[in-house]
Structures are given as structure tokens and as C-alpha cells.
Coordinates of C-alpha atoms in Angstrom, one line a residue:
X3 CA 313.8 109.0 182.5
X4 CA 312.1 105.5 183.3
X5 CA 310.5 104.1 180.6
X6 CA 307.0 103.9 182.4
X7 CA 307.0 107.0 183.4
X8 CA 307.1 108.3 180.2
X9 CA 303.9 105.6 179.1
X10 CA 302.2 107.3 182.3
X11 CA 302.4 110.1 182.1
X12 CA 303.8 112.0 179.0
X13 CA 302.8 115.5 180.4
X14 CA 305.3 115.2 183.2
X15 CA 308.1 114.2 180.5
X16 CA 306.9 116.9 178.1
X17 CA 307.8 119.0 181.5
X18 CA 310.8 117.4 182.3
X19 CA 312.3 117.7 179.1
X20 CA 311.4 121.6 178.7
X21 CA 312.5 122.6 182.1
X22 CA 316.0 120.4 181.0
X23 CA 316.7 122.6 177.9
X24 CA 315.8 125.8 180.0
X25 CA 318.5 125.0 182.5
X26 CA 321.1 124.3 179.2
X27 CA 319.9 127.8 178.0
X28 CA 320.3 130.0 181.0
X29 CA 324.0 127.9 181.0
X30 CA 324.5 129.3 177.9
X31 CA 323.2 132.3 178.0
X32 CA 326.0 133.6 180.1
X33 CA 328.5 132.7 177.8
X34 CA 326.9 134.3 174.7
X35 CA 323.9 136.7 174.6
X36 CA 323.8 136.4 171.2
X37 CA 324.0 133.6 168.7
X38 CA 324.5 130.6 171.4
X39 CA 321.2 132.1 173.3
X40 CA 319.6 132.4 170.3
X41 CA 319.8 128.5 169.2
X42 CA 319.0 127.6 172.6
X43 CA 315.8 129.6 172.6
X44 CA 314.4 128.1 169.0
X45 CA 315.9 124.7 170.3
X46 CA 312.8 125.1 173.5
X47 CA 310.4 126.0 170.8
X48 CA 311.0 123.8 168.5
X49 CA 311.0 121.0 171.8
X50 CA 307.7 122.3 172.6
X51 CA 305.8 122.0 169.6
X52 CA 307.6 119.0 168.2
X53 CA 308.5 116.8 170.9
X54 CA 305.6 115.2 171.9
X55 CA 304.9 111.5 173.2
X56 CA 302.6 108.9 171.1
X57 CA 299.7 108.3 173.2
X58 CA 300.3 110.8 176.0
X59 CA 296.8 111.1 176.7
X60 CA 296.7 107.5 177.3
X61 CA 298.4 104.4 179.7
X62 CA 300.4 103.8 176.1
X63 CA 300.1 102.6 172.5
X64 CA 299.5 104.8 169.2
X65 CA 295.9 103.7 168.2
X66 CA 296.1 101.6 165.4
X67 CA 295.0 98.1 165.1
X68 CA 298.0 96.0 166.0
X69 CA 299.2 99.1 169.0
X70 CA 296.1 100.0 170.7
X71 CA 295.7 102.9 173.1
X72 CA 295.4 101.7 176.5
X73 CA 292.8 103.0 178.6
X74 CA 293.5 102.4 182.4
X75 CA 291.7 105.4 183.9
X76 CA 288.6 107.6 183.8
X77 CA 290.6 110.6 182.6
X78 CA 292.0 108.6 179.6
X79 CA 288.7 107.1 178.8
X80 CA 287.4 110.5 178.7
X81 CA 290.4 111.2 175.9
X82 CA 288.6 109.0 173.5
X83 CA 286.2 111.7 172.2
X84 CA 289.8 113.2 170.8
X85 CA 290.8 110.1 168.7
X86 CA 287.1 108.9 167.2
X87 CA 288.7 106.6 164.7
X88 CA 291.4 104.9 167.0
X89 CA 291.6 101.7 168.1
X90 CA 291.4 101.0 172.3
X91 CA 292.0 98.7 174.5
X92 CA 291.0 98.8 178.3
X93 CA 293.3 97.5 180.6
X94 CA 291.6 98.1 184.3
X95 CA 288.7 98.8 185.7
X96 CA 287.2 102.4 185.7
X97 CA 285.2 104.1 188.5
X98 CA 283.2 106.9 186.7
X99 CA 282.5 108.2 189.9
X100 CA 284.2 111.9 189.3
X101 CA 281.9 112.5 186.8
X102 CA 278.3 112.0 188.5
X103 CA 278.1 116.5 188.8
X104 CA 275.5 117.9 187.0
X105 CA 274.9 116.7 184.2
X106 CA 277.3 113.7 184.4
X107 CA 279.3 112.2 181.6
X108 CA 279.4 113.2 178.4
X109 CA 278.7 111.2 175.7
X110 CA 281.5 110.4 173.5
X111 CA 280.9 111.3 170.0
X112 CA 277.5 112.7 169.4
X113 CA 275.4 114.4 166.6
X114 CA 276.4 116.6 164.9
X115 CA 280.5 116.2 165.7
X116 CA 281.7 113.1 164.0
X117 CA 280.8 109.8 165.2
X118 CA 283.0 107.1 167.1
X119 CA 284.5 105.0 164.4
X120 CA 287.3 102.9 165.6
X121 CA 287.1 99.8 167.8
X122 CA 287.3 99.6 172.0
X123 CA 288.7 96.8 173.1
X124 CA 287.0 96.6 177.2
X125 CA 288.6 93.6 177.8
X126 CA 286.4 92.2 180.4
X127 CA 287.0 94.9 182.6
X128 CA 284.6 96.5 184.0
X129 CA 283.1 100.3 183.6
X130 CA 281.2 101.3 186.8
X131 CA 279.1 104.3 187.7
X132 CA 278.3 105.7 184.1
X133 CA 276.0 108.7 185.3
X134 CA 274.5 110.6 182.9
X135 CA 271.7 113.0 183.4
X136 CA 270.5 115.4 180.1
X137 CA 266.7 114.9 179.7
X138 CA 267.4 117.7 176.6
X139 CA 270.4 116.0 174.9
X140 CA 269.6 112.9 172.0
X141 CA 272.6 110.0 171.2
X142 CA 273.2 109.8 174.9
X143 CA 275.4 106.6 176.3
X144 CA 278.5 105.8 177.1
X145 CA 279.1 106.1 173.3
X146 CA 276.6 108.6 171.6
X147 CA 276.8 107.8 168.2
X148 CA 278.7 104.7 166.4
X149 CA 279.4 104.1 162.6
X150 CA 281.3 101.1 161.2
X151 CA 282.5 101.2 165.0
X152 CA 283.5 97.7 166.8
X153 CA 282.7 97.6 170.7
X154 CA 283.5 94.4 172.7
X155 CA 283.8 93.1 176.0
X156 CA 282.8 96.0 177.6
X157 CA 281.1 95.5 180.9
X158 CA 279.0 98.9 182.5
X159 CA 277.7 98.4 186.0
X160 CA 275.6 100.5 188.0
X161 CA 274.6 102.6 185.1
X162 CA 272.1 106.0 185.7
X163 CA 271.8 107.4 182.3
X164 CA 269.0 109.6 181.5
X165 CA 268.5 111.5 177.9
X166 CA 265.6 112.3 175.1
X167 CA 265.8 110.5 171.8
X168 CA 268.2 107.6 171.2
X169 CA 269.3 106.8 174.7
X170 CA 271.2 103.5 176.4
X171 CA 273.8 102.7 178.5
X172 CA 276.7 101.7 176.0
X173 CA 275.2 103.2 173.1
X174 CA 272.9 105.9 171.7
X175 CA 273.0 105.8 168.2
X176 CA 274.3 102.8 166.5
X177 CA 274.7 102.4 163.2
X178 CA 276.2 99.7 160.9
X179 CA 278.2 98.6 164.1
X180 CA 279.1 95.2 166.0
X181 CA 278.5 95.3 169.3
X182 CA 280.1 91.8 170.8
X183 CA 280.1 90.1 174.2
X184 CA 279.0 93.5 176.2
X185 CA 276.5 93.6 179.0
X186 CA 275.1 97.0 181.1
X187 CA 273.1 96.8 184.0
X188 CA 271.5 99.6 185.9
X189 CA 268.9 102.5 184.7
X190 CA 268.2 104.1 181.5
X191 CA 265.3 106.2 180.6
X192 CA 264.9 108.8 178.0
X193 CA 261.4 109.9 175.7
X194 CA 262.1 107.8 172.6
X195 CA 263.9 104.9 171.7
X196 CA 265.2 103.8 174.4
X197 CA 267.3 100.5 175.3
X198 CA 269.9 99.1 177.6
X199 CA 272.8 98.7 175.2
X200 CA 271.8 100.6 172.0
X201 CA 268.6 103.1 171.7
X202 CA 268.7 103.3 167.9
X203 CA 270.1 100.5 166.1
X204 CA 270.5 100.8 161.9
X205 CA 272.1 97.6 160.6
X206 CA 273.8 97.0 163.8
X207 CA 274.7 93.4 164.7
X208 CA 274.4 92.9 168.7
X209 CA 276.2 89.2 169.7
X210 CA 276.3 87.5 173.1
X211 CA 275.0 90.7 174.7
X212 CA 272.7 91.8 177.3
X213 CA 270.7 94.4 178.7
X214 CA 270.1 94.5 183.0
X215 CA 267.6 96.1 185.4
X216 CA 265.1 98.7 184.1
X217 CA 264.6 100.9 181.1
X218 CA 262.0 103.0 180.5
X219 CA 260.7 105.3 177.8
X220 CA 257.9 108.5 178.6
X221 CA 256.7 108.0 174.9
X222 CA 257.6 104.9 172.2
X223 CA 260.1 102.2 171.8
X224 CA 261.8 101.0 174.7
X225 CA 263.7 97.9 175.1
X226 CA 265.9 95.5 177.5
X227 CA 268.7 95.7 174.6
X228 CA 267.4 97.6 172.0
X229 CA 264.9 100.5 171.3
X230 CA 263.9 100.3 168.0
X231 CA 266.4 98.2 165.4
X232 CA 266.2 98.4 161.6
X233 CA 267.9 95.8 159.6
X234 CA 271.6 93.9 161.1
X235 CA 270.7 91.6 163.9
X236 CA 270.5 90.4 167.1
X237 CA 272.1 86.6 167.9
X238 CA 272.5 85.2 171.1
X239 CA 271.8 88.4 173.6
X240 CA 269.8 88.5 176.8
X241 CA 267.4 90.8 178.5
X242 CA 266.4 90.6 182.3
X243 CA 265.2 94.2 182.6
X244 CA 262.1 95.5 183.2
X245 CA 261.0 97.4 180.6
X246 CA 257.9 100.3 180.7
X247 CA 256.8 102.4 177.6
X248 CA 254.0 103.8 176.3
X249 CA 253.8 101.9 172.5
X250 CA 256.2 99.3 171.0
X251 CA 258.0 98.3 174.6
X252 CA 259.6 94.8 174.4
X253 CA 261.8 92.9 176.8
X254 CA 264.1 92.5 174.5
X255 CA 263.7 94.8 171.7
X256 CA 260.9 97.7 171.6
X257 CA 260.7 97.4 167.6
X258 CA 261.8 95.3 164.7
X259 CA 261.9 96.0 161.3
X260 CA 264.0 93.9 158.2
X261 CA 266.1 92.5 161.0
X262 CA 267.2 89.0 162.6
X263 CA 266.5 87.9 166.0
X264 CA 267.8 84.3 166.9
X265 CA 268.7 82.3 169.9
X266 CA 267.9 85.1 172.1
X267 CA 265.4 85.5 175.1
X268 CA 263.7 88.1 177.8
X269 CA 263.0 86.9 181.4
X270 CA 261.8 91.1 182.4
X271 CA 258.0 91.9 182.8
X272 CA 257.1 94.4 180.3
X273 CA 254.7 97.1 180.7
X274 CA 252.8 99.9 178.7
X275 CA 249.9 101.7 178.6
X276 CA 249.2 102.0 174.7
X277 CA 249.1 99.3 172.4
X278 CA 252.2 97.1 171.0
X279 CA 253.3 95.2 174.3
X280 CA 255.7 92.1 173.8
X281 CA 257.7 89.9 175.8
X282 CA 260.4 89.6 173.5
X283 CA 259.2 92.3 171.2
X284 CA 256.7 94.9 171.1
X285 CA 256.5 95.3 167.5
X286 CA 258.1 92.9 164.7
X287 CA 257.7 94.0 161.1
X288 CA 259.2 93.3 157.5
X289 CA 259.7 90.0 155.6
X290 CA 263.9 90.5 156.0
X291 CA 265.1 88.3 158.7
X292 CA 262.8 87.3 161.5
X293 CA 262.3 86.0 164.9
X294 CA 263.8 82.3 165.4
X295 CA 264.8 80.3 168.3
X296 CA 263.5 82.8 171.0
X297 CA 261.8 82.8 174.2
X298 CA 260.2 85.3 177.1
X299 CA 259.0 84.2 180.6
X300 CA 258.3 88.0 181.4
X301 CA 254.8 88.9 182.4
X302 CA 253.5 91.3 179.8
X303 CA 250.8 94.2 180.4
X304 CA 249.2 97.0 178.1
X305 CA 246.4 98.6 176.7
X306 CA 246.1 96.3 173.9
X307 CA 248.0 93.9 171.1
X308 CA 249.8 92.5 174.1
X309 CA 251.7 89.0 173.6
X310 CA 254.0 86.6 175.9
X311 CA 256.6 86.9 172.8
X312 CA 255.4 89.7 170.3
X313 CA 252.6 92.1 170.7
X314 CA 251.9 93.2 167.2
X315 CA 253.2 91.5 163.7
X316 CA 253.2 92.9 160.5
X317 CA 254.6 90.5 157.7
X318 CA 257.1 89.0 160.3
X319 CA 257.8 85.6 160.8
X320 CA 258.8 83.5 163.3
X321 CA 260.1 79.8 164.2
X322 CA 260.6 77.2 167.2
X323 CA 260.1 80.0 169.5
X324 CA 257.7 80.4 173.2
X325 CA 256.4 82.0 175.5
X326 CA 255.2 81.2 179.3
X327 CA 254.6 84.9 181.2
X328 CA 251.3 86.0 181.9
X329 CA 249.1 88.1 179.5
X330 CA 247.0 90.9 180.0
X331 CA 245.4 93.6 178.1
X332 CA 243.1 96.5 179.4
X333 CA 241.3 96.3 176.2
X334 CA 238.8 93.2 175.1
X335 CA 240.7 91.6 172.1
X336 CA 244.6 92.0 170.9
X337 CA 245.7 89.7 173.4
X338 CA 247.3 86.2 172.9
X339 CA 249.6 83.8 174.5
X340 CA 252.4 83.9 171.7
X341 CA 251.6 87.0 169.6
X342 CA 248.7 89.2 170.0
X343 CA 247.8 90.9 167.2
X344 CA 249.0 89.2 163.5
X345 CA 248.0 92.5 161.3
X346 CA 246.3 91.7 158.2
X347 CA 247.2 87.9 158.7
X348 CA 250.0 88.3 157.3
X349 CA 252.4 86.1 159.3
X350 CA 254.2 82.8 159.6
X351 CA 254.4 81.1 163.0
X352 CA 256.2 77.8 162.4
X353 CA 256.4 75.4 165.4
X354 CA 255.8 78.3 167.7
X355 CA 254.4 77.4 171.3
X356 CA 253.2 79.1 174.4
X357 CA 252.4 77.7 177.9
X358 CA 248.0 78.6 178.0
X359 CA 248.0 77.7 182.2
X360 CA 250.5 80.4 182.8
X361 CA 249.5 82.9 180.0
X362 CA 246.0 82.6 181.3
X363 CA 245.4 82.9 177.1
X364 CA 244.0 80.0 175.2
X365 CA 244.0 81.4 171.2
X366 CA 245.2 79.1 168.6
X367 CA 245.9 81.5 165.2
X368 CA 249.2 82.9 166.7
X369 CA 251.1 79.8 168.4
X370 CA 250.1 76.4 169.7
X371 CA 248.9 76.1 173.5
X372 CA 250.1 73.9 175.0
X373 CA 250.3 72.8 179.0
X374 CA 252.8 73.6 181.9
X375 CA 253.6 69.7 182.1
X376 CA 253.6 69.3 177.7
X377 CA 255.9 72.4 178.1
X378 CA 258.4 70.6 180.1
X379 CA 258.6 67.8 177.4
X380 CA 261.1 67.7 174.8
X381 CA 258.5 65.7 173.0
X382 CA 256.2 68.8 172.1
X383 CA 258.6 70.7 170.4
X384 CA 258.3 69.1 167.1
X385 CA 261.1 70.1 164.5
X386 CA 263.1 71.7 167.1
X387 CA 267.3 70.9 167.8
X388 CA 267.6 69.5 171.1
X389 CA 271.3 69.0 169.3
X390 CA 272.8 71.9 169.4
X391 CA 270.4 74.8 169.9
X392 CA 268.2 73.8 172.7
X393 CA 268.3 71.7 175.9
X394 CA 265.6 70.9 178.1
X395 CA 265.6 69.5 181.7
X396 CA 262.9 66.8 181.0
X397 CA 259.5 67.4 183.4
X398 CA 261.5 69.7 185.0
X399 CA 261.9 72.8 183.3
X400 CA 261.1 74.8 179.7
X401 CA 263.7 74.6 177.0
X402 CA 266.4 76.5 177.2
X403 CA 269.2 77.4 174.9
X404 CA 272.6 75.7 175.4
X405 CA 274.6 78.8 174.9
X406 CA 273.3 80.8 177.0
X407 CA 274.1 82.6 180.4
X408 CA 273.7 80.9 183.8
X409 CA 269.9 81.6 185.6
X410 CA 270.4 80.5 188.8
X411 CA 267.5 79.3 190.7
X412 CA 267.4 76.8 193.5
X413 CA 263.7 75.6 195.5
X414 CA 264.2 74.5 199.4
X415 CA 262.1 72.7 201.6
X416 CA 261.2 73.5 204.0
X417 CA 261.5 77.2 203.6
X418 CA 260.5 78.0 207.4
X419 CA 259.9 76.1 210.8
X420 CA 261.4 76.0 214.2
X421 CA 264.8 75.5 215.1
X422 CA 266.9 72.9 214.5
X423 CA 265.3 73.2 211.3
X424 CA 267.2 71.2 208.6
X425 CA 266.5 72.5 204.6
X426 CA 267.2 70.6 201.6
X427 CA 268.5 73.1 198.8
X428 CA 267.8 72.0 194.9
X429 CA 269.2 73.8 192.6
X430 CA 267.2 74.7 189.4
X431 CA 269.9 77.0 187.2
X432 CA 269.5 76.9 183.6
X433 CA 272.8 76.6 181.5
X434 CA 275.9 74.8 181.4
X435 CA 277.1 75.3 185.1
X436 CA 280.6 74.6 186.4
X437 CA 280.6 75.7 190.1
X438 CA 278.0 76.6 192.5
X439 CA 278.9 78.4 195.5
X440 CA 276.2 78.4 198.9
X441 CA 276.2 81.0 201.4
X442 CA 273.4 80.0 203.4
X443 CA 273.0 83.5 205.5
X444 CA 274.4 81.9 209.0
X445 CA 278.0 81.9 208.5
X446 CA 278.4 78.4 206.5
X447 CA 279.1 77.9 202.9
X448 CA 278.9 74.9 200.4
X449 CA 280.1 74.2 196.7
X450 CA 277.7 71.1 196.2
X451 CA 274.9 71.2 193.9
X452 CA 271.9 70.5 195.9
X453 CA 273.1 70.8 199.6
X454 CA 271.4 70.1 203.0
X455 CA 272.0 72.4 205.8
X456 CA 270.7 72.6 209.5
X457 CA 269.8 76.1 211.0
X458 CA 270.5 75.9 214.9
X459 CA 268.8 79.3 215.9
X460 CA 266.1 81.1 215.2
X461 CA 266.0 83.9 212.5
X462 CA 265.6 85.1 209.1
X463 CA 268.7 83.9 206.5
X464 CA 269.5 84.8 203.0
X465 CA 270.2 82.2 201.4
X466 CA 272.0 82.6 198.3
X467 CA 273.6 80.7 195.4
X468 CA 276.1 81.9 192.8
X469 CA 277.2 80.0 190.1
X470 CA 279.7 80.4 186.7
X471 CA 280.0 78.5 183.5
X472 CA 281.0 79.2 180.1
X473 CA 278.6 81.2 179.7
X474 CA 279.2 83.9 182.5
X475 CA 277.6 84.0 185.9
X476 CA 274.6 84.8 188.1
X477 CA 273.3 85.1 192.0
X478 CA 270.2 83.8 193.3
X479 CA 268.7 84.4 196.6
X480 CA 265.9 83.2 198.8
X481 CA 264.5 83.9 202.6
X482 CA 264.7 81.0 204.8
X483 CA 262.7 81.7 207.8
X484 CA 263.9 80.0 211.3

């Protein structure tokens, strides 16, 4: 039997080797109906219930630490939820699409059977078409409940998860676990706590993370990568969702309590129609950690206590952080550029700007206003590392931090006229970029950085620009009419 066989697929081996001994029974069997046939029958059963491959369930490897289980396919990622405390590694990507029925995947490891434990390895490879759909069901994700559990480079990709309490796309329920370098993108939307990578996080540390595209919660907490966190932290993890609720909604985070946020950001709009509305966070409580080296350019509505980076603070502080989305409130008062309500006055906003043109606020208790034009000067930001936390394209653009992921964004001019119509593309991406790749709609490509190109007929053209760098990639598009 050929060794890979038997790591594919130790079913058909466990077949094999029974149907084998059967035929060296029968064999026997007609030379002694006694003794011989005897042996030969416990010898089958003793095969059967003995003789069974490591890892059978999976592409190979036993689960420990240093001999992972390898998960290749969507049946053997579904085998997790019998191994809770095993360690995984992915080695391909996985199509969820066979389990989209009804209602869709089901969670690994959820309340009250005993929680996921061990570590998955994704690999970079990527997870697509995680459907889930259990309005009813709490701890719903990918994963529903974590514990001292390690989850990295996992990517999810056109995710439609749907659940009550304690919902996301990688994780429901995390507790006192690292989630490192994973990113989901797609829907999620459950009643409470609700968040594109972890819906309930409890000491959790988050790392070079991020949440995509929308998440929305019917009653409280809702955010682009976390619902509602208490205590651990959250370093270096990105939001570009759109996030709705009804109280505490945040682009990144719906609410914080005892818990570090740094060198993170939001770029979503945020929406709710109660009161605790943030571009960053909705809610930001407790003197343990804080909010440091942060930023949101999302607009942010609500009802009221509605702020570019935090809508309401209670005993949380914050440093060398902005904000530069618009502001609005429903409500007269509760509104401010940077935060906008500081409960019982209780907070510390250290070297803590917001942009007052685009905000369209102008307080001065809760953050410093400042100009578009002062905003795009590194000059402004005083006490801030332009070293090694921050860059800044000079009169050009807002700080931005030097780790993080590409945002592509390119201006042209012109962006319509009349054939032969020649366009000049700049290219405005935040972050350390390596390549940039043009497709400008008509056929034609470039890898420049700021390209001219002549349309010759008249139309309408996507124009798009992708680009990579260290720290992963993004896609930009604009309309060029002709």
C-alpha cells in the first residue's frame, strides 16, 4: 500500500486491510473449521478495533505540537470539533461551499460541549464561503468558543455568518486566546456582541488582525474586529467594515473595558441609533490599558455621545491618537470631533487631535482641533514618533502608522473628457508599498507608480490599482469616463 494513500485516506486502508485478512480466513477456513478459523476470526476483530491509522480523519500528522494534523479539505476541517485540544495545520485552501444548506456550518466547539483549546495553524491559506445562518444559536463562527486556544494565519473570505449573542466570522467566544495575523471579510450580524473576528473577547490578545465589509448588531455592541472586549488587547489590527448597532457600535471595537488598544485604526462609517457611537470605539472604560497610537477616518452617526474616535469614556485614557470622519448626532450635545462624551470628566487625552473642517465639530475638552492643512503636518503632532510608529506624507496626507496594511488610493486628472483623452494617475496608498499593478479598464496595464495613459475611444473604464508590501495587499478602483 503506497504510503500516501494511507496519509489520504486511512478509511480505504482500514478497508483494505480487513477485506485482506477476510480473504486469509475463508483460505483457512477450508482447511480447519475449527481452531485455525477460530484465530482467523479474533485476528479480524482484533484488526478492526485495534488497527487504526493516526490522523485518519485528516491529510496526516497526530496532533501534537511538533506533528500537526493537516487539514487540506472541508471534510477534515470539519474533523476538528473531534480533537478540541489538537494542534492543526492547514495546508490548502478550503471551499466551504458544501455546507451553505440550512443552517450552514456548524460552529466548532460551542457552549456547553468543551471549548476549542489547541492551536490552528491556517497557514496563509485561505477559508472561503463560511456560511452560517442560526439567528437562535449564541458562540457562533468559524470557531464558537476558544480557551487558552492559539489561532493564526487564518484567512476567511466571503463570510455570511448570522447568529444571536457572541457572533463573528472566526470566532464567537474568545477567551484568554491569541488570535495572530488573521483577517475575515464578508457579513456578520447577530443581536449582541457582535464583531468580525471575535464577538466576545475576555483577556484575548488580537495581533496584526483585521475585520472586512459589514457587521451589524439588532441590539448592543457591534464592532469591525471586536464586539465587546474585556481586558487582553488589541495591537496592530485593522477595521474597514461598516459597522451598525443600536448602543456601543465602534469601527473597531463596540466596547472596551481594562483593555489595550495600540497602533490600530478604523477607516468604516459607523452607525447607530442609540447613544455610544465611535469611530474607533463606541464605548472605552476602565483605568487598565487604554487607547494609544490610534486613528479612524470613518464617518460616525447616532442618537447621541457620538465621536470621530470614541463616543463615550468612562475613566479611559488615551494618547497620540485622531480622528478626521464626519460627526453627527440626532441629539443637541454628546457630540465631539475626538470623543464625545468624557463621563464624569474623568479622562486623559494626551496629545490627542482631530481634523474640526472635516468633523464639522469644533470642541476643545476632548482633543485638539486642528485644520485639514495642520493635519497634514508632521509638525502638529507634538510628542509623537515619526521614528518608528508613525509616518506621514508631508502636506499630503494624515499620519499613518508604518506597520500597517497597504490603502491604496490613486487621484487622476482628468477623470472624463473626449477622446483621445490622456489621464495622469497619482497614486496616494498609505504604507510601505513594493509593487503597484495598473489595469486601466481598456486592455492595457502598467507597474509604475504614478502612470499616464491615453484612452483612444469613447466609454466608461475601471480603472484600478493593486498593490503589496510587507504589510499585505489592497485594490483600488476609480471610473474614468471617455
Amino acid at each position: 500500500m503506497n504510503s500516501e494513500i494511507l496519509k489520504k485516506d486511512g478509511h480505504f486502508f482500514n478497508y483494505y486491510l480487513k477485506k485482506r485478512v477476510a480473504e486469509i480466513v475463508l483460505d483457512r477456513s477450508k482447511k480447519s473449521k475449527n481452531t485455525d478459523f477460530l484465530a482467523a476470526f479474533l485476528g479480524i476483530f482484533i484488526f478492526s478495533l485495534v488497527f487504526v491509522v493516526p490522523g485518519a480523519d485528516f491529510a496526516g500528522g497526530s496532533g501534537t505540537e511538533d506533528d500537526p494534523y493537516l487539514v487540506e479539505t472541508a471534510e477534515q476541517l470539519d474533523n476538528v470539533r473531534n480533537h478540541l485540544d489538537a494542534h492543526f495545520k492547514q495546508i490548502d485552501d478550503i471551499d466551504l461551499s458544501d455546507y451553505t444548506e440550512g443552517e450552514g456550518w456548524e460552529p466548532l466547539a460551542i457552549y456547553p460541549t468543551t471549548p476549542f483549546s489547541g492551536e490552528y495553524e491556517g497557514n496563509n491559506f485561505v477559508i472561503y464561503n463560511l456560511t452560517i445562518d442560526r439567528p437562535d444559536q449564541s458562540e457562533v463562527g468559524l470557531f464558537g468558543h476558544a480557551d487558552n486556544a492559539a489561532i493564526f494565519n487564518v484567512t476567511l473570505q466571503n463570510v455570511q455568518v448570522t447568529g444571536k449573542n457572541y457572533v463573528a466570522g472566526l470566532v464567537g467566544f474568545n477567551q484568554q486566546s491569541l488570535i495572530l495575523n488573521c483577517h475575515v471579510e464578508g457579513e456578520v450580524s447577530g443581536k449582541e456582541k457582535v464583531g468580525g473576528l471575535a464577538g466576545y473577547n475576555i483577556e484575548g490578545d488580537l495581533r496584526y488582525s483585521s475585520g472586512k465589509g459589514y457587521i451589524a448588531a439588532e441590539e448592543n455592541y457591534a464592532g469591525g474586529v471586536i464586539g465587546y472586549g474585556t481586558g487582553g488587547s488589541v495591537e496592530n489590527c485593522f477595521a474597514g467594515a461598516e459597522v451598525s448597532g443600536y448602543k456601543y457600535t465602534g469601527g473597531l471595537a463596540g466596547y472596551r473595558r481594562n483593555c489595550t488598544f495600540s497602533q490600530s485604526y478604523a477607516t468604516g462609517d459607523v452607525s447607530s441609533e442609540g447613544p455610544f457611537s465611535g469611530g474607533l470605539v463606541g464605548y472605552s472604560s476602565g483605568h487598565g490599558g487604554g487607547i494609544s497610537n490610534c486613528y479612524a477616518t470613518g464617518d460616525v452617526s447616532g442618537y447621541v455621545d457620538v465621536g470621530g474616535l470614541v463616543g463615550g469614556n468612562y475613566y479611559g485614557g488615551m494618547a497620540y491618537c485622531y480622528a478626521v470622519g464626519a460627526v453627527s448626532g440626532t441629539t443637541n450635545g454628546g457630540t465631539g470631533g475626538l470623543v464625545g462624551k468624557d463621563l464624569y470628566g474623568g479622562g486623559d487625552f494626551y496629545y490627542s487631535y482631530y481634523d474640526y473642517e472635516t468633523t464639522g465639530q469644533s470642541d476643545r475638552e476632548k482633543g485638539i482641533p486642528v485644520s485639514t492643512d495642520q493635519m497634514m503636518q508632521e509638525e502638529t503632532f507634538e510628542e509623537w514618533d515619526f521614528e518608528e510608529t508613525w509616518d506621514i506624507d508631508e502636506n499630503y496626507s494624515y499620519p499613518y502608522l508604518q506597520w500597517q496594511f497597504p490603502m491604496a488610493s490613486f487621484s487622476v486628472e482628468p477623470a472624463e473628457g473626449v477622446a483621445p483623452l490622456e489621464v495622469a494617475f497619482s497614486d496616494q496608498t498609505r504604507g510601505d508599498i513594493d509593487t503597484w499593478e495598473w489595469d486601466f479598464g481598456d486592455g492595457t496595464t502598467s507597474s509604475e507608480q504614478d502612470p499616464e495613459h491615453t484612452y483612444t475611444e469613447g466609454g466608461e473604464y475601471t480603472a484600478t490599482l493593486s498593490v503589496s508590501g510587507d504589510g499585505g495587499e489592497d485594490v483600488y478602483e476609480q471610473l474614468i469616463t471617455v
